[in-house]
Structure formats: C-alpha cells, structure tokens
Coordinates of C-alpha atoms in Angstrom, one line a residue:
Chain A
E1 CA 117.0 72.8 118.8
V2 CA 114.2 75.3 117.9
Q3 CA 113.6 75.1 114.2
L4 CA 111.2 76.4 111.6
L5 CA 111.3 74.8 108.2
E6 CA 109.4 76.3 105.3
S7 CA 108.3 74.5 102.1
G8 CA 106.0 75.0 99.2
G9 CA 107.7 77.8 97.3
G10 CA 108.1 77.7 93.6
V11 CA 107.4 79.4 90.3
I12 CA 103.8 80.3 89.6
R13 CA 102.0 82.3 86.9
P14 CA 100.2 85.5 87.8
G15 CA 96.7 84.7 89.1
G16 CA 97.7 81.4 90.3
S17 CA 97.6 79.9 93.8
L18 CA 100.2 78.4 96.1
R19 CA 100.3 77.0 99.6
L20 CA 103.3 77.5 101.9
S21 CA 103.9 75.3 104.9
C22 CA 106.1 75.7 107.9
A23 CA 107.1 72.7 110.1
A24 CA 108.1 73.6 113.6
S25 CA 110.2 71.6 116.1
G26 CA 112.0 72.0 119.4
F27 CA 109.4 74.0 121.2
K28 CA 105.8 73.9 122.5
F29 CA 104.1 75.0 119.3
D30 CA 100.8 76.2 120.8
N31 CA 102.5 78.6 123.2
Y32 CA 103.5 81.0 120.4
G33 CA 102.0 83.4 117.9
L34 CA 103.3 83.0 114.4
S35 CA 103.7 85.1 111.2
W36 CA 104.8 85.0 107.6
V37 CA 107.2 87.8 106.7
R38 CA 108.5 88.3 103.2
Q39 CA 111.5 90.0 101.7
V40 CA 112.4 90.8 98.1
P41 CA 116.2 90.2 97.8
G42 CA 118.0 93.4 98.4
K43 CA 114.9 95.1 99.8
G44 CA 113.2 95.4 103.2
L45 CA 111.1 93.2 105.4
E46 CA 107.3 93.1 104.9
W47 CA 104.9 91.5 107.4
V48 CA 102.4 89.4 105.5
A49 CA 100.1 87.8 108.0
G50 CA 100.1 86.6 111.6
L51 CA 97.9 84.6 114.0
N52 CA 97.8 84.0 117.8
W53 CA 98.5 80.7 119.5
N54 CA 95.1 79.3 118.9
G55 CA 94.6 80.8 115.4
K56 CA 91.5 82.7 116.5
S57 CA 93.0 86.2 116.1
Q58 CA 94.6 87.0 112.8
G59 CA 95.9 89.9 110.9
Y60 CA 97.0 90.6 107.3
G61 CA 99.1 93.2 105.6
E62 CA 97.3 95.6 103.3
S63 CA 98.9 94.2 100.1
V64 CA 97.7 90.7 100.7
Q65 CA 94.3 91.3 102.5
G66 CA 91.6 89.2 100.9
R67 CA 94.1 87.1 98.8
F68 CA 96.1 85.3 101.4
T69 CA 94.9 83.1 104.3
I70 CA 97.0 82.1 107.3
S71 CA 96.2 79.1 109.4
R72 CA 97.9 76.7 111.8
D73 CA 97.5 73.1 112.9
N74 CA 98.7 72.8 116.5
A75 CA 98.3 69.1 116.5
K76 CA 100.8 68.9 113.6
N77 CA 103.1 71.7 114.7
S78 CA 102.5 73.4 111.4
L79 CA 101.8 76.9 110.0
F80 CA 100.3 77.5 106.5
L81 CA 99.9 80.4 104.1
Q82 CA 97.3 79.9 101.3
M83 CA 98.1 82.4 98.6
T84 CA 95.6 83.1 95.8
S85 CA 95.4 85.6 93.0
L86 CA 99.1 85.9 93.0
R87 CA 100.8 89.0 91.5
V88 CA 104.3 89.6 90.2
E89 CA 104.8 91.8 93.2
D90 CA 104.3 88.9 95.5
T91 CA 107.6 87.5 94.4
A92 CA 109.8 87.3 97.5
L93 CA 111.5 85.1 100.0
Y94 CA 108.9 84.1 102.6
Y95 CA 110.0 83.6 106.1
C96 CA 108.1 81.6 108.8
A97 CA 108.5 83.5 112.1
R98 CA 107.8 82.7 115.7
H99 CA 106.8 85.5 118.1
G100 CA 108.1 85.8 121.6
D101 CA 104.7 85.0 123.2
I102 CA 101.2 83.8 122.4
Y103 CA 100.4 87.0 120.4
Y104 CA 101.5 87.7 116.8
F105 CA 102.2 91.3 117.5
Q106 CA 105.1 90.5 119.8
Y107 CA 108.6 90.6 118.5
V108 CA 109.9 87.7 116.4
D109 CA 112.5 85.6 118.2
V110 CA 112.9 82.7 115.7
W111 CA 113.0 82.8 111.9
G112 CA 113.0 80.0 109.4
K113 CA 115.4 80.1 106.4
G114 CA 112.7 81.0 104.0
T115 CA 111.1 79.6 100.9
T116 CA 111.2 81.5 97.6
V117 CA 108.0 82.4 95.7
T118 CA 108.4 83.6 92.1
V119 CA 105.4 84.9 90.3
S120 CA 106.1 85.3 86.6
S121 CA 104.5 84.7 83.2
Chain B
Q1 CA 99.5 101.4 105.4
S2 CA 102.9 102.8 104.6
A3 CA 106.0 101.5 106.2
L4 CA 107.5 103.2 109.2
T5 CA 110.1 105.8 108.2
Q6 CA 113.8 105.1 108.7
P7 CA 116.8 106.9 107.2
P8 CA 118.2 104.8 104.3
S9 CA 121.7 104.9 105.7
V10 CA 123.7 105.9 108.8
S11 CA 127.4 105.7 109.2
G12 CA 130.0 106.1 111.9
S13 CA 133.5 105.4 112.9
P14 CA 134.6 102.6 115.2
G15 CA 134.0 103.6 118.8
Q16 CA 131.4 106.3 118.0
S17 CA 127.7 106.2 118.8
I18 CA 125.0 106.3 116.2
T19 CA 121.2 106.6 116.4
I20 CA 118.7 105.3 114.0
S21 CA 115.2 106.8 114.0
C22 CA 111.9 105.1 113.2
T23 CA 109.0 107.4 112.7
G24 CA 105.4 106.3 112.7
T25 CA 102.1 107.7 113.9
S26 CA 99.9 107.6 117.0
S27 CA 98.3 104.5 115.5
D28 CA 101.4 102.4 115.7
I29 CA 104.6 103.5 117.5
G30 CA 102.9 106.3 119.5
G31 CA 100.1 104.1 120.7
Y32 CA 101.8 100.8 121.8
K33 CA 104.8 99.4 123.6
Y34 CA 105.3 96.7 120.9
V35 CA 108.3 98.3 119.1
S36 CA 111.1 96.0 118.2
W37 CA 114.4 96.3 116.2
Y38 CA 116.1 93.7 114.1
Q39 CA 119.6 93.4 112.7
Q40 CA 120.2 91.6 109.4
H41 CA 123.6 90.8 108.0
P42 CA 123.9 90.1 104.3
G43 CA 122.6 86.6 103.5
K44 CA 121.4 86.0 107.0
V45 CA 118.0 86.0 108.7
P46 CA 117.0 88.9 110.9
K47 CA 117.8 88.9 114.6
V48 CA 115.9 90.7 117.2
I49 CA 118.1 93.1 119.2
I50 CA 115.5 95.2 121.0
Y51 CA 111.9 94.4 121.9
D52 CA 109.1 96.3 123.7
V53 CA 110.8 99.6 123.0
G54 CA 113.8 99.2 125.2
H55 CA 114.3 95.6 126.2
R56 CA 117.3 93.6 125.1
P57 CA 117.1 89.9 124.6
S58 CA 119.5 87.7 126.4
G59 CA 122.8 87.5 124.6
V60 CA 122.5 90.9 122.8
S61 CA 125.3 93.3 123.5
N62 CA 124.4 96.2 125.9
R63 CA 125.8 98.5 123.3
F64 CA 122.4 98.4 121.7
S65 CA 119.6 100.4 123.3
G66 CA 116.1 101.5 122.4
S67 CA 113.8 104.3 123.3
K68 CA 110.6 106.0 122.2
S69 CA 109.3 109.5 122.3
G70 CA 105.9 110.2 120.9
N71 CA 105.6 108.7 117.4
T72 CA 109.3 108.1 117.0
A73 CA 111.4 105.2 118.2
S74 CA 115.1 105.2 118.2
L75 CA 117.9 102.6 118.2
T76 CA 121.3 103.7 119.5
I77 CA 124.5 101.7 118.9
S78 CA 127.3 102.7 121.3
D79 CA 131.0 102.0 120.8
L80 CA 130.3 101.1 117.1
Q81 CA 132.2 98.0 115.9
A82 CA 132.9 96.5 112.5
E83 CA 130.5 93.7 113.1
D84 CA 127.6 96.2 113.6
E85 CA 127.7 96.9 109.9
A86 CA 124.3 95.5 108.8
D87 CA 120.7 96.4 107.9
Y88 CA 118.5 97.4 110.8
Y89 CA 114.7 97.3 110.8
C90 CA 112.1 98.7 113.2
S91 CA 108.7 97.1 113.7
S92 CA 105.5 98.0 115.5
Y93 CA 102.1 96.8 116.3
T94 CA 99.3 98.9 114.7
D95 CA 95.8 100.0 115.5
N96 CA 94.2 97.6 112.9
T97 CA 95.7 94.5 114.6
N98 CA 98.5 94.5 112.1
V99 CA 102.3 94.6 112.3
I100 CA 104.4 97.0 110.3
F101 CA 108.1 97.2 109.5
G102 CA 110.3 100.2 108.7
G103 CA 112.0 100.5 105.4
G104 CA 115.3 99.6 106.8
T105 CA 118.6 101.4 107.5
K106 CA 122.0 100.4 106.3
V107 CA 124.7 101.0 108.9
T108 CA 128.2 101.5 107.6
V109 CA 131.2 101.4 109.8
L110 CA 133.8 103.8 108.3

C-alpha cells in the first residue's frame, strides 16, 4: 500500500524552528517528485515547497522563501521540511504530497494525513 | 504571488451541470499544461480529479471534465450528485518554478 506518514509537528513559539519528516512506503521513492502543502483548518490549500526526484530542482512558496528548506533522503525513503523563523501565520496542517511523476510541478496523486504545526506565544 | 482566482461557491440541483472557473495569468495557467483540480470532502485529504488540464485519473467519474482557454481553466461537473458536495481547488505550475493553488470553491448540491 502506498503511504506517506508525516511527523514532527507540534507547538512552537514565534521565531523558533521545527523539522518535519515524511516517511514513504509502498512505492519506488526516487521515481517521484514530492512537496509539502499546508492548510489552515477551514481554509484553502497552500503549496509550501517541492523538489524533483533527485532533489536537485526545488521551489518554494513566496511566504516561506528563505525560511524553509525542503530536502529528501532517497536511501531512507524520507522527505523533510526544515522550518526556521516561524511565524504565527505558519500555523497549519502540513501535508506530505507525492506527485505523479519525477517533477514536483506535476499533479499530486498521494497525500499523507498531515502533521499539525502551531506557532503561538 | 496571489492565489489563482476561483468563485467562493457554486451550487446546483441534482442532475444539473455546473462549471467552476480558475483564473490566473500567462505566467501560470496560460503558459503551461500543468493544471490540476482536487476535490476535498470535509475532514478528508484532497483527491486529484483532473490533471494536465483535461485528463482524468483512473477511477474518477467521467462526470468530471476539465478545459482551459487562455488564462482561465474550468472544471465541469455533469449530472451533479449529492456526493459531489465538497471543496474544489485548482492548481498550476508557474513561471518561477513554483506551484500555486486557487482559493477553493465550495460546491453545494441543492
């Protein structure tokens, strides 16, 4: 069964850092682009960051550019999101997402259940 | 970069057809074929229903169809059914190697 399992969410103060992880199983990990997508409960989807199958091509949403870093470890079937200088407006449910091909700008065909990040003083 | 523009809500009666628009620019929808649509029911993760403008993944009802004209993409739901009541989001690749979502449209079946 194809699965994405996020972890690492929690409550953090503004200005703090947090690292999210996503463990993948059930498919050949390095055949797919991956992204992080977030959603505030009751609000819309926001693409956060993505990278290609080998991690060498990446992109970031404007609101996180320069603060978040996406990376992957193909040997460990894992995706990461290092978040720094966190703001209250980063509070959201963060989804790990697999794209339909090696590029991260392809459609998302598999979603994890998400991990919640709450930034609050 | 602002989100793609979708109407906040669209409604229709069972059996009717509805169309959801998604307006962007020549830097995203107008410039690329990588437009996709997602359906999200309350409390559930999104599900892709259209990719590459007008392609339907295996298992998705043929009542869903997608198209694009200029900078605007459209999702049409034919023969509207109760289970189609959900939020719908469009998405597109953009010039600056990013991805952007629309603000979402709530579909109500009357």
